[in-house]
């Protein structure tokens, strides 16, 4: 039995060795390749598990630049924008609160103005005497004080919202000026020019109301052709109309002069410029005389003899100063009246219409006079001869002076509208015309396009008459008297996530100086007080309208920023945040892989015990 058992062991050993060598299986001890391979796989699964644990515990897919370098850069930039926009949203909401405070102050100012207007209406009633008006004025002054207090003390987070003093709106004189323009002056001027000269303006007329430097120029006309359309600009310097204080020949600035006449004078220039291609080459006396003849004689020739008038006429060619302009004004006036006296009204119309048709002055004069005057020189000779040669012309000039130059015709009454109580000396009036812009430093410019088309646009061409009885007034009624206060506090709101993404608002000032109420007198001039208070309420309403529009804009900004924050946050989340559904599935997979790796690694480490069996 023992012998047989020994034989079986030997046979098994032989089979085992044959199997090992025939299958090319090498049993080694120093290097366990299987264990090394399984160890590497275990390390990878362990690192994956560590990364998953980090993502699941932090909630972020990217916890270091090594996780996703490009994604980290993109997410950081988006985070900066999102955080900035959140601050901008808070800023915008705070800005809305500031403007609500400002508007609340304006509401109180409006309430006070409404009460002040009621007081002015009471004071304007004939049932209230001077004593009653003074009592009303006491309340009026208290309301003024309260308006100034609101203007000076309204604050937000310790910051004053309004300036103590702003730019005052135009004074009473300027109001009178604009009121006249609004009512009748421009429209009636064109009607008179058409009736007297038979011509109407062509192209486009633009009216500029300015406060210019103190250069003595009241109004002027300029022209330019744009896109084949002649554009004529009539500029009125409100400051000069209200601030002429020179003295001439012992007369002060309260002379009997009418503002409507100045407008008519310049409207003649504007009409001639727009219709006459050869306007620049017309004699100066003719240009000014045509404009003066519609105004009336006034003090240009009052008390003048024929010799004095002729001397003024003959001197006009060398006019270089304000005083020298009398030659063109006074002499031109006489020359035009003499021309009309000789040609008749129809002849004067013929002359103007020939010039409007493109003729030169000499040709037009020859046609209108039926060859009596073939040139300006002929006309000059005729006028000079009538004045100097009594043997030939008899008393024709003196008769002309007596009949046509009646010095009592101080104002032809052509225009309705309002005359100014504080006029100016006619000799101090300068008017101008030319092409292109007039140089000078201007405080502000308000432009109005006069038209006969129903449109809200402020700049377009007109192919027929400049004005008609309806549209001229409507266009001018849209003009507002310098309702923007200068020098106000400029508030800058940061409403974006980046530099220079701001909004600026100027609250200006709402005190009585800015509103033009400091010199309003309800005791002696309650009617004007009503007018001034209406303008003051327009100013406050304009400011409130601006604040309301700005608030709406800020609220829209907040809505837009919220939308951007929402969508950019979603984009950042897709890059940066952990997807728990995916990661928990990966966690389970790697945990199983790790457990399998541990089990297999244990077996691999035990596989070298086979060598012991072979040895033993």
Coordinates of C-alpha atoms in Angstrom, one line a residue:
X1 CA 0.0 0.0 0.0
X2 CA 2.7 2.4 0.9
X3 CA 4.5 1.6 -2.3
X4 CA 1.5 2.3 -4.4
X5 CA 0.9 5.7 -2.7
X6 CA 4.4 6.7 -3.3
X7 CA 4.1 5.9 -7.0
X8 CA 0.9 8.0 -7.2
X9 CA 2.7 11.1 -5.7
X10 CA 5.6 10.7 -8.1
X11 CA 3.2 10.5 -11.0
X12 CA 1.4 13.6 -9.8
X13 CA 4.6 15.5 -9.6
X14 CA 5.6 14.5 -13.0
X15 CA 2.2 15.6 -14.5
X16 CA 2.4 18.9 -12.6
X17 CA 5.8 19.7 -13.9
X18 CA 4.8 18.6 -17.4
X19 CA 1.8 20.9 -17.3
X20 CA 3.8 23.8 -16.1
X21 CA 6.5 23.6 -18.7
X22 CA 4.1 22.6 -21.6
X23 CA 1.8 25.7 -20.8
X24 CA 4.7 28.1 -20.5
X25 CA 3.6 29.1 -17.0
X26 CA 6.5 30.7 -15.1
X27 CA 6.3 30.9 -11.4
X28 CA 8.4 33.6 -9.9
X29 CA 8.8 35.1 -6.4
X30 CA 10.7 38.5 -6.7
X31 CA 8.2 40.3 -8.9
X32 CA 4.4 39.9 -8.6
X33 CA 3.2 41.4 -11.9
X34 CA -0.4 40.7 -11.2
X35 CA -0.2 42.5 -7.9
X36 CA 1.4 45.5 -9.5
X37 CA -1.3 45.7 -12.2
X38 CA -4.1 45.4 -9.7
X39 CA -2.4 48.0 -7.5
X40 CA -2.4 50.5 -10.3
X41 CA -6.0 49.9 -11.1
X42 CA -6.8 50.3 -7.4
X43 CA -4.9 53.6 -7.2
X44 CA -6.9 55.0 -10.2
X45 CA -10.3 54.0 -8.7
X46 CA -9.2 55.4 -5.4
X47 CA -8.3 58.8 -7.0
X48 CA -11.6 58.8 -8.9
X49 CA -13.4 58.2 -5.6
X50 CA -11.4 60.9 -3.9
X51 CA -12.4 63.4 -6.7
X52 CA -16.1 62.3 -6.5
X53 CA -16.0 62.7 -2.7
X54 CA -14.7 66.3 -3.2
X55 CA -17.3 67.2 -5.8
X56 CA -20.1 65.7 -3.8
X57 CA -19.0 67.3 -0.5
X58 CA -18.4 70.8 -2.0
X59 CA -21.1 70.9 -4.7
X60 CA -18.6 72.1 -7.3
X61 CA -17.4 70.2 -10.3
X62 CA -14.3 72.4 -10.4
X63 CA -12.5 72.6 -7.1
X64 CA -9.0 73.4 -8.5
X65 CA -7.6 74.5 -11.8
X66 CA -6.5 70.9 -12.4
X67 CA -10.1 69.8 -12.6
X68 CA -10.9 72.1 -15.6
X69 CA -8.5 74.9 -16.4
X70 CA -10.6 76.5 -19.2
X71 CA -13.8 76.0 -17.3
X72 CA -12.4 77.7 -14.2
X73 CA -11.4 80.8 -16.2
X74 CA -14.8 81.1 -17.9
X75 CA -16.7 80.5 -14.6
X76 CA -14.5 83.1 -12.8
X77 CA -15.3 85.7 -15.4
X78 CA -19.0 85.0 -15.3
X79 CA -18.9 85.1 -11.5
X80 CA -17.4 88.6 -11.7
X81 CA -20.2 89.8 -14.0
X82 CA -22.9 88.2 -12.0
X83 CA -21.6 89.7 -8.7
X84 CA -21.2 93.1 -10.4
X85 CA -24.7 93.1 -11.8
X86 CA -26.2 92.2 -8.4
X87 CA -24.5 95.3 -7.0
X88 CA -25.8 97.3 -10.0
X89 CA -29.3 96.1 -9.3
X90 CA -29.0 97.4 -5.7
X91 CA -27.5 100.7 -7.0
X92 CA -30.4 101.1 -9.5
X93 CA -33.0 100.5 -6.8
X94 CA -31.3 103.0 -4.5
X95 CA -31.3 105.5 -7.4
X96 CA -35.0 105.0 -7.8
X97 CA -35.5 105.8 -4.2
X98 CA -33.4 109.0 -4.5
X99 CA -35.5 110.2 -7.4
X100 CA -38.7 109.3 -5.6
X101 CA -37.5 111.7 -2.8
X102 CA -36.7 114.4 -5.4
X103 CA -40.1 113.9 -7.0
X104 CA -41.9 114.1 -3.7
X105 CA -40.2 117.5 -3.1
X106 CA -41.4 118.6 -6.5
X107 CA -44.9 117.5 -5.7
X108 CA -44.9 119.8 -2.7
X109 CA -43.5 122.6 -4.8
X110 CA -46.3 122.0 -7.3
X111 CA -48.9 122.2 -4.5
X112 CA -47.5 125.5 -3.3
X113 CA -47.5 126.9 -6.9
X114 CA -51.1 125.9 -7.3
X115 CA -52.0 127.8 -4.2
X116 CA -49.9 130.8 -5.3
X117 CA -51.8 130.8 -8.6
X118 CA -55.1 130.7 -6.8
X119 CA -53.9 133.7 -4.7
X120 CA -52.8 135.6 -7.9
X121 CA -56.3 134.9 -9.5
X122 CA -57.9 136.3 -6.4
X123 CA -55.6 139.4 -6.5
X124 CA -56.5 140.0 -10.1
X125 CA -60.2 140.3 -9.3
X126 CA -61.5 143.9 -9.1
X127 CA -63.3 143.2 -5.9
X128 CA -60.0 143.1 -4.1
X129 CA -58.3 146.4 -3.3
X130 CA -54.7 147.2 -2.5
X131 CA -55.2 146.3 1.2
X132 CA -56.7 142.9 0.2
X133 CA -54.0 142.3 -2.3
X134 CA -51.3 143.0 0.3
X135 CA -52.9 140.5 2.6
X136 CA -52.9 137.9 -0.2
X137 CA -49.3 138.8 -0.9
X138 CA -48.4 137.9 2.7
X139 CA -49.5 134.3 2.1
X140 CA -47.9 134.4 -1.4
X141 CA -44.5 135.3 0.1
X142 CA -44.7 132.6 2.8
X143 CA -45.3 130.0 0.1
X144 CA -42.3 131.4 -1.8
X145 CA -40.2 130.9 1.3
X146 CA -41.4 127.3 1.7
X147 CA -40.5 126.6 -1.9
X148 CA -37.0 127.9 -1.3
X149 CA -36.8 125.8 1.9
X150 CA -37.7 122.6 0.0
X151 CA -35.1 123.5 -2.6
X152 CA -32.4 124.0 -0.1
X153 CA -33.1 121.2 2.4
X154 CA -34.2 118.2 0.4
X155 CA -31.5 115.5 0.9
X156 CA -31.0 111.8 0.4
X157 CA -28.5 109.9 2.6
X158 CA -27.1 113.3 3.6
X159 CA -26.7 114.5 0.1
X160 CA -28.4 117.7 -1.2
X161 CA -30.5 117.0 -4.3
X162 CA -31.0 120.6 -5.5
X163 CA -28.8 123.6 -6.1
X164 CA -29.5 126.7 -4.1
X165 CA -29.6 128.9 -7.2
X166 CA -30.1 127.9 -10.8
X167 CA -30.4 129.8 -14.0
X168 CA -33.5 132.0 -14.0
X169 CA -36.0 131.7 -16.7
X170 CA -36.5 134.7 -19.0
X171 CA -37.6 137.9 -17.4
X172 CA -40.8 139.8 -18.1
X173 CA -39.4 141.6 -21.1
X174 CA -38.4 138.3 -22.8
X175 CA -41.7 136.8 -22.0
X176 CA -43.4 139.7 -23.8
X177 CA -41.0 139.1 -26.8
X178 CA -41.8 135.4 -27.1
X179 CA -45.5 136.1 -26.5
X180 CA -45.6 138.4 -29.4
X181 CA -43.8 135.8 -31.6
X182 CA -46.3 133.2 -30.5
X183 CA -49.4 135.3 -31.2
X184 CA -49.1 137.4 -34.4
X185 CA -45.8 138.9 -35.3
X186 CA -44.4 136.3 -37.7
X187 CA -47.6 135.3 -39.4
X188 CA -48.8 138.9 -39.9
X189 CA -45.4 139.9 -41.1
X190 CA -45.6 137.5 -44.0
X191 CA -49.1 138.6 -44.9
X192 CA -48.0 142.3 -44.9
X193 CA -44.9 141.5 -47.1
X194 CA -47.0 139.6 -49.6
X195 CA -49.6 142.3 -49.7
X196 CA -47.1 145.1 -50.0
X197 CA -44.4 143.5 -52.2
X198 CA -46.2 140.6 -53.8
X199 CA -43.6 138.0 -52.7
X200 CA -43.7 135.1 -50.2
X201 CA -40.9 133.2 -48.6
X202 CA -39.7 130.0 -50.2
X203 CA -37.8 127.0 -48.9
X204 CA -37.4 126.6 -45.1
X205 CA -37.5 129.3 -42.4
X206 CA -35.8 128.5 -39.1
X207 CA -36.3 130.8 -36.1
X208 CA -33.5 130.9 -33.5
X209 CA -34.1 132.6 -30.1
X210 CA -30.8 133.2 -28.4
X211 CA -29.0 135.0 -25.6
X212 CA -25.9 136.2 -27.3
X213 CA -22.9 138.2 -26.2
X214 CA -23.4 141.9 -25.7
X215 CA -22.6 143.0 -29.2
X216 CA -25.5 145.4 -29.9
X217 CA -27.1 143.1 -32.6
X218 CA -30.8 142.5 -32.0
X219 CA -31.7 140.3 -35.0
X220 CA -30.1 139.0 -38.1
X221 CA -30.8 136.7 -41.1
X222 CA -28.5 134.1 -42.6
X223 CA -29.1 131.6 -45.3
X224 CA -27.6 128.4 -46.7
X225 CA -28.7 125.9 -49.4
X226 CA -28.8 122.3 -48.1
X227 CA -29.8 119.5 -50.5
X228 CA -31.1 122.0 -53.1
X229 CA -33.4 123.6 -50.5
X230 CA -32.7 127.2 -49.4
X231 CA -32.7 127.4 -45.6
X232 CA -33.2 130.8 -44.1
X233 CA -32.5 131.4 -40.4
X234 CA -34.0 134.4 -38.6
X235 CA -32.2 134.9 -35.3
X236 CA -33.5 137.1 -32.5
X237 CA -31.2 137.9 -29.6
X238 CA -33.5 138.1 -26.5
X239 CA -30.7 139.5 -24.3
X240 CA -30.2 142.5 -26.6
X241 CA -33.9 143.3 -26.7
X242 CA -34.0 143.3 -22.9
X243 CA -30.7 144.9 -22.1
X244 CA -30.2 147.9 -24.3
X245 CA -29.2 150.8 -22.1
X246 CA -27.4 153.2 -24.4
X247 CA -28.2 156.9 -24.6
X248 CA -28.4 158.8 -27.9
X249 CA -29.2 162.5 -28.5
X250 CA -30.5 162.9 -24.9
X251 CA -33.1 160.1 -25.3
X252 CA -33.0 157.2 -22.9
X253 CA -33.8 153.6 -23.6
X254 CA -37.5 154.1 -23.0
X255 CA -38.0 155.6 -26.4
X256 CA -41.2 154.9 -28.4
X257 CA -40.0 151.9 -30.4
X258 CA -41.9 148.7 -31.1
X259 CA -40.5 145.2 -31.1
X260 CA -43.0 144.0 -33.7
X261 CA -41.4 146.4 -36.2
X262 CA -38.0 144.8 -35.7
X263 CA -39.4 141.4 -36.5
X264 CA -41.2 142.7 -39.5
X265 CA -37.9 144.4 -40.7
X266 CA -36.1 141.1 -40.4
X267 CA -38.9 139.1 -42.0
X268 CA -38.5 141.3 -45.1
X269 CA -34.9 140.4 -45.2
X270 CA -35.7 136.7 -44.7
X271 CA -38.3 136.8 -47.5
X272 CA -36.0 138.6 -49.9
X273 CA -33.1 136.2 -49.1
X274 CA -35.3 133.1 -49.8
X275 CA -36.7 134.4 -53.1
X276 CA -34.0 136.5 -54.7
X277 CA -30.9 134.7 -56.0
X278 CA -29.1 138.0 -56.5
X279 CA -29.8 139.2 -52.9
X280 CA -26.1 139.6 -52.0
X281 CA -25.6 142.0 -54.8
X282 CA -28.5 144.3 -54.1
X283 CA -27.7 147.8 -52.9
X284 CA -27.5 148.1 -49.1
X285 CA -30.0 151.0 -49.2
X286 CA -32.5 148.9 -51.1
X287 CA -32.2 146.0 -48.7
X288 CA -32.6 148.1 -45.6
X289 CA -35.1 150.5 -47.2
X290 CA -37.4 147.7 -48.2
X291 CA -37.4 146.4 -44.7
X292 CA -37.8 149.9 -43.2
X293 CA -40.6 151.1 -45.5
X294 CA -43.1 148.6 -43.9
X295 CA -42.3 149.8 -40.4
X296 CA -43.2 153.4 -40.7
X297 CA -41.1 156.6 -40.5
X298 CA -40.6 156.7 -36.8
X299 CA -37.6 158.8 -35.6
X300 CA -35.4 157.9 -38.6
X301 CA -36.5 161.0 -40.4
X302 CA -38.6 162.9 -37.9
X303 CA -38.1 166.6 -38.5
X304 CA -35.6 165.9 -41.3
X305 CA -35.3 168.2 -44.3
X306 CA -34.9 166.9 -47.8
X307 CA -31.2 167.8 -47.8
X308 CA -30.6 165.9 -44.5
X309 CA -32.4 162.8 -45.9
X310 CA -30.4 163.0 -49.1
X311 CA -27.2 163.4 -47.2
X312 CA -28.1 160.2 -45.2
X313 CA -28.9 158.4 -48.4
X314 CA -25.7 159.4 -50.1
X315 CA -23.6 158.4 -47.1
X316 CA -24.9 154.8 -46.9
X317 CA -22.2 153.3 -49.1
X318 CA -19.5 154.0 -46.5
X319 CA -21.5 152.8 -43.5
X320 CA -19.1 151.0 -41.2
X321 CA -20.4 151.7 -37.7
X322 CA -23.8 151.6 -35.9
X323 CA -24.2 155.3 -36.4
X324 CA -23.2 155.1 -40.1
X325 CA -25.9 152.5 -40.6
X326 CA -28.3 155.4 -40.5
X327 CA -27.4 156.0 -44.1
X328 CA -28.8 152.6 -45.1
X329 CA -31.8 152.8 -42.7
X330 CA -33.0 156.4 -43.0
X331 CA -31.7 157.1 -46.5
X332 CA -32.9 153.7 -47.7
X333 CA -36.3 154.3 -46.2
X334 CA -36.7 157.6 -48.1
X335 CA -35.4 156.1 -51.3
X336 CA -37.9 153.3 -51.2
X337 CA -40.8 155.7 -50.4
X338 CA -39.7 157.9 -53.3
X339 CA -39.5 154.9 -55.5
X340 CA -43.1 153.9 -54.5
X341 CA -44.2 157.5 -54.9
X342 CA -42.9 157.4 -58.5
X343 CA -43.8 153.9 -59.6
X344 CA -46.9 153.3 -57.6
X345 CA -47.6 150.2 -55.4
X346 CA -48.0 148.0 -58.5
X347 CA -44.7 149.2 -59.9
X348 CA -43.0 148.3 -56.6
X349 CA -44.5 144.9 -56.6
X350 CA -43.3 144.4 -60.2
X351 CA -39.8 145.3 -59.1
X352 CA -39.8 142.8 -56.3
X353 CA -41.3 140.0 -58.4
X354 CA -38.7 140.6 -61.2
X355 CA -36.0 140.3 -58.6
X356 CA -37.7 137.1 -57.2
X357 CA -37.7 135.8 -60.8
X358 CA -33.9 136.0 -61.0
X359 CA -33.3 139.4 -62.6
X360 CA -30.5 141.7 -61.6
X361 CA -31.4 144.9 -59.8
X362 CA -30.8 147.1 -62.9
X363 CA -32.9 144.9 -65.2
X364 CA -35.7 144.6 -62.7
X365 CA -35.7 148.4 -62.1
X366 CA -35.8 149.1 -65.8
X367 CA -38.7 146.7 -66.3
X368 CA -40.7 148.0 -63.3
X369 CA -40.2 151.7 -64.4
X370 CA -40.9 151.0 -68.0
X371 CA -37.4 152.2 -68.9
X372 CA -37.5 155.4 -66.9
X373 CA -34.6 154.1 -64.7
X374 CA -32.3 151.7 -66.5
X375 CA -30.0 151.3 -63.6
X376 CA -29.4 152.1 -59.9
X377 CA -27.4 155.1 -61.1
X378 CA -30.4 156.5 -63.0
X379 CA -32.5 156.2 -59.9
X380 CA -29.9 157.9 -57.8
X381 CA -29.6 160.7 -60.3
X382 CA -33.4 161.1 -60.3
X383 CA -33.6 161.3 -56.5
X384 CA -30.6 163.6 -56.2
X385 CA -32.0 165.9 -58.9
X386 CA -35.4 166.0 -57.3
X387 CA -33.8 167.1 -54.1
X388 CA -31.3 169.7 -55.5
X389 CA -32.7 171.0 -58.8
X390 CA -35.7 173.0 -57.8
X391 CA -35.7 174.8 -61.2
X392 CA -36.2 171.5 -63.1
X393 CA -38.1 169.5 -60.5
X394 CA -39.9 172.3 -58.8
X395 CA -41.0 171.4 -55.3
X396 CA -41.5 167.7 -56.1
X397 CA -39.2 166.5 -53.3
X398 CA -40.7 168.9 -50.8
X399 CA -44.2 167.8 -51.8
X400 CA -43.0 164.2 -51.5
X401 CA -41.6 164.9 -48.1
X402 CA -44.8 166.6 -47.0
X403 CA -47.2 164.0 -48.4
X404 CA -45.3 160.7 -47.9
X405 CA -42.9 161.3 -45.0
X406 CA -45.4 162.5 -42.4
X407 CA -43.3 162.3 -39.2
X408 CA -46.4 161.6 -37.1
X409 CA -46.5 158.1 -38.6
X410 CA -44.6 156.8 -35.7
X411 CA -45.9 153.2 -36.0
X412 CA -47.9 151.9 -39.0
X413 CA -49.8 149.6 -36.7
X414 CA -49.1 146.8 -39.1
X415 CA -48.7 144.1 -36.5
X416 CA -50.8 143.2 -33.5
X417 CA -49.1 141.6 -30.6
X418 CA -47.4 143.4 -27.7
X419 CA -45.2 146.4 -27.7
X420 CA -42.4 146.8 -25.1
X421 CA -42.6 149.6 -22.6
X422 CA -38.8 149.8 -22.5
X423 CA -37.8 150.1 -26.2
X424 CA -34.6 151.3 -27.6
X425 CA -33.2 154.1 -29.7
X426 CA -33.5 153.3 -33.4
X427 CA -30.0 154.5 -34.1
X428 CA -28.7 151.8 -31.9
X429 CA -30.4 149.0 -33.8
X430 CA -28.2 146.8 -35.9
X431 CA -29.6 144.1 -38.2
X432 CA -27.6 141.8 -40.4
X433 CA -27.8 139.3 -43.2
X434 CA -25.4 137.1 -45.0
X435 CA -24.7 133.5 -45.8
X436 CA -23.4 130.9 -43.3
X437 CA -23.3 131.1 -39.5
X438 CA -22.8 134.2 -37.5
X439 CA -19.8 134.1 -35.1
X440 CA -20.1 134.8 -31.4
X441 CA -20.4 133.1 -28.1
X442 CA -24.0 132.1 -27.3
X443 CA -25.5 131.2 -24.0
X444 CA -28.1 129.0 -25.5
X445 CA -30.1 128.5 -28.7
X446 CA -33.7 127.4 -29.1
X447 CA -34.7 126.5 -32.6
X448 CA -38.2 126.3 -34.1
X449 CA -39.0 125.2 -37.6
X450 CA -42.0 127.1 -38.9
X451 CA -44.1 125.1 -41.3
X452 CA -47.5 124.4 -42.7
X453 CA -47.4 120.6 -42.4
X454 CA -48.9 118.6 -39.6
X455 CA -45.9 116.9 -38.1
X456 CA -44.1 116.5 -34.8
X457 CA -40.7 116.6 -36.5
X458 CA -38.5 119.6 -35.7
X459 CA -36.6 119.9 -39.0
X460 CA -38.1 119.4 -42.5
X461 CA -38.5 121.3 -45.7
X462 CA -41.4 123.5 -46.6
X463 CA -42.3 124.0 -50.3
X464 CA -45.0 126.6 -50.1
X465 CA -45.5 129.6 -47.8
X466 CA -43.5 129.5 -44.5
X467 CA -46.5 130.2 -42.3
X468 CA -50.2 130.0 -42.5
X469 CA -52.8 131.3 -40.2
X470 CA -52.8 128.1 -38.2
X471 CA -49.6 126.2 -38.3
X472 CA -47.4 129.2 -37.5
X473 CA -48.9 129.7 -34.1
X474 CA -49.1 126.0 -33.3
X475 CA -45.4 125.5 -34.0
X476 CA -44.4 128.5 -31.8
X477 CA -46.7 127.4 -29.0
X478 CA -44.4 124.4 -28.5
X479 CA -41.5 126.7 -27.6
X480 CA -40.7 126.7 -23.9
X481 CA -38.8 129.5 -22.1
X482 CA -35.4 128.1 -21.1
X483 CA -36.9 125.5 -18.8
X484 CA -33.5 123.7 -18.2
X485 CA -31.6 125.0 -15.2
X486 CA -27.9 125.4 -15.6
X487 CA -25.3 124.5 -12.9
X488 CA -27.4 121.9 -11.1
X489 CA -26.1 118.9 -9.2
X490 CA -25.1 116.1 -11.5
X491 CA -25.9 112.7 -10.0
X492 CA -24.1 109.8 -11.6
X493 CA -25.7 106.3 -11.0
X494 CA -23.6 103.2 -11.6
X495 CA -26.1 100.8 -13.2
X496 CA -23.8 98.2 -14.8
X497 CA -21.2 95.7 -13.9
X498 CA -18.4 97.4 -15.8
X499 CA -16.7 100.8 -15.9
X500 CA -18.6 103.8 -17.5
X501 CA -21.9 101.9 -17.4
X502 CA -23.6 104.9 -15.8
X503 CA -26.6 107.1 -15.9
X504 CA -26.5 110.8 -15.1
X505 CA -29.4 113.0 -13.9
X506 CA -29.3 116.7 -13.2
X507 CA -31.9 117.7 -10.7
X508 CA -31.1 121.4 -11.2
X509 CA -32.9 123.8 -8.9
X510 CA -36.5 124.4 -8.0
X511 CA -36.2 127.6 -6.0
X512 CA -38.1 130.8 -6.8
X513 CA -35.1 132.3 -8.6
X514 CA -34.9 129.4 -11.1
X515 CA -38.7 129.4 -11.4
X516 CA -38.7 133.2 -12.2
X517 CA -40.8 134.2 -9.3
X518 CA -38.5 136.4 -7.3
X519 CA -39.8 139.7 -8.8
X520 CA -43.4 138.7 -9.3
X521 CA -45.7 141.3 -7.9
X522 CA -49.3 140.2 -7.2
X523 CA -50.2 143.5 -5.6
X524 CA -49.6 145.7 -8.7
X525 CA -49.4 143.1 -11.5
X526 CA -51.4 140.0 -10.7
X527 CA -52.1 139.2 -14.3
X528 CA -48.4 138.8 -15.0
X529 CA -48.1 136.8 -11.8
X530 CA -50.5 134.3 -13.3
X531 CA -48.5 134.1 -16.4
X532 CA -45.3 133.6 -14.4
X533 CA -46.7 130.9 -12.2
X534 CA -48.0 129.0 -15.2
X535 CA -44.4 129.0 -16.6
X536 CA -43.0 128.0 -13.2
X537 CA -45.3 125.0 -13.1
X538 CA -44.2 124.0 -16.6
X539 CA -40.6 124.0 -15.4
X540 CA -41.5 121.8 -12.4
X541 CA -43.6 119.5 -14.6
X542 CA -40.8 119.2 -17.0
X543 CA -38.4 118.2 -14.2
X544 CA -40.9 115.7 -12.8
X545 CA -41.5 114.3 -16.3
X546 CA -37.8 113.8 -16.6
X547 CA -37.6 112.1 -13.2
X548 CA -40.5 109.8 -14.0
X549 CA -38.9 108.8 -17.3
X550 CA -35.6 108.2 -15.6
X551 CA -37.3 106.1 -12.9
X552 CA -39.0 104.0 -15.6
X553 CA -35.7 103.6 -17.3
X554 CA -34.0 102.4 -14.1
X555 CA -36.8 99.9 -13.4
X556 CA -36.3 98.6 -16.9
X557 CA -32.6 98.4 -16.2
X558 CA -33.3 96.4 -13.0
X559 CA -35.5 94.0 -14.9
X560 CA -32.9 93.5 -17.6
X561 CA -30.1 93.0 -15.1
X562 CA -32.1 90.4 -13.3
X563 CA -32.7 88.6 -16.6
X564 CA -28.9 88.7 -17.3
X565 CA -28.0 87.5 -13.8
X566 CA -30.4 84.6 -14.1
X567 CA -29.1 83.3 -17.4
X568 CA -25.5 83.9 -16.7
X569 CA -25.9 82.1 -13.3
X570 CA -27.4 79.2 -15.2
X571 CA -24.5 79.1 -17.6
X572 CA -22.0 79.3 -14.8
X573 CA -23.8 76.5 -13.0
X574 CA -23.5 74.2 -15.9
X575 CA -19.7 74.8 -15.9
X576 CA -19.0 74.9 -12.2
X577 CA -21.6 72.9 -10.2
X578 CA -21.7 69.2 -9.5
X579 CA -24.3 67.0 -11.2
X580 CA -25.3 64.8 -8.2
X581 CA -27.2 62.3 -10.3
X582 CA -24.2 61.5 -12.4
X583 CA -21.7 61.6 -9.7
X584 CA -23.6 59.3 -7.3
X585 CA -23.9 56.8 -10.1
X586 CA -20.1 57.1 -10.6
X587 CA -19.6 56.8 -6.9
X588 CA -21.4 53.5 -6.7
X589 CA -19.4 52.2 -9.8
X590 CA -16.0 53.2 -8.4
X591 CA -16.8 51.8 -4.9
X592 CA -17.6 48.4 -6.5
X593 CA -14.5 48.6 -8.6
X594 CA -12.5 49.4 -5.5
X595 CA -13.9 46.4 -3.6
X596 CA -13.2 44.1 -6.5
X597 CA -9.7 45.5 -6.8
X598 CA -9.0 44.8 -3.1
X599 CA -10.3 41.2 -3.4
X600 CA -8.3 40.4 -6.5
X601 CA -5.2 42.1 -5.1
X602 CA -5.4 39.8 -2.1
X603 CA -5.5 36.7 -4.4
X604 CA -2.7 38.1 -6.5
X605 CA -0.5 38.5 -3.4
X606 CA -1.3 34.9 -2.5
X607 CA -0.5 33.5 -6.0
X608 CA 3.3 33.2 -5.2
X609 CA 2.6 30.5 -2.6
X610 CA 2.5 28.1 -5.6
X611 CA 6.2 28.3 -5.7
X612 CA 6.3 26.9 -2.2
X613 CA 4.2 24.0 -3.3
X614 CA 6.6 23.3 -6.1
X615 CA 9.6 23.5 -3.8
X616 CA 8.0 21.4 -1.2

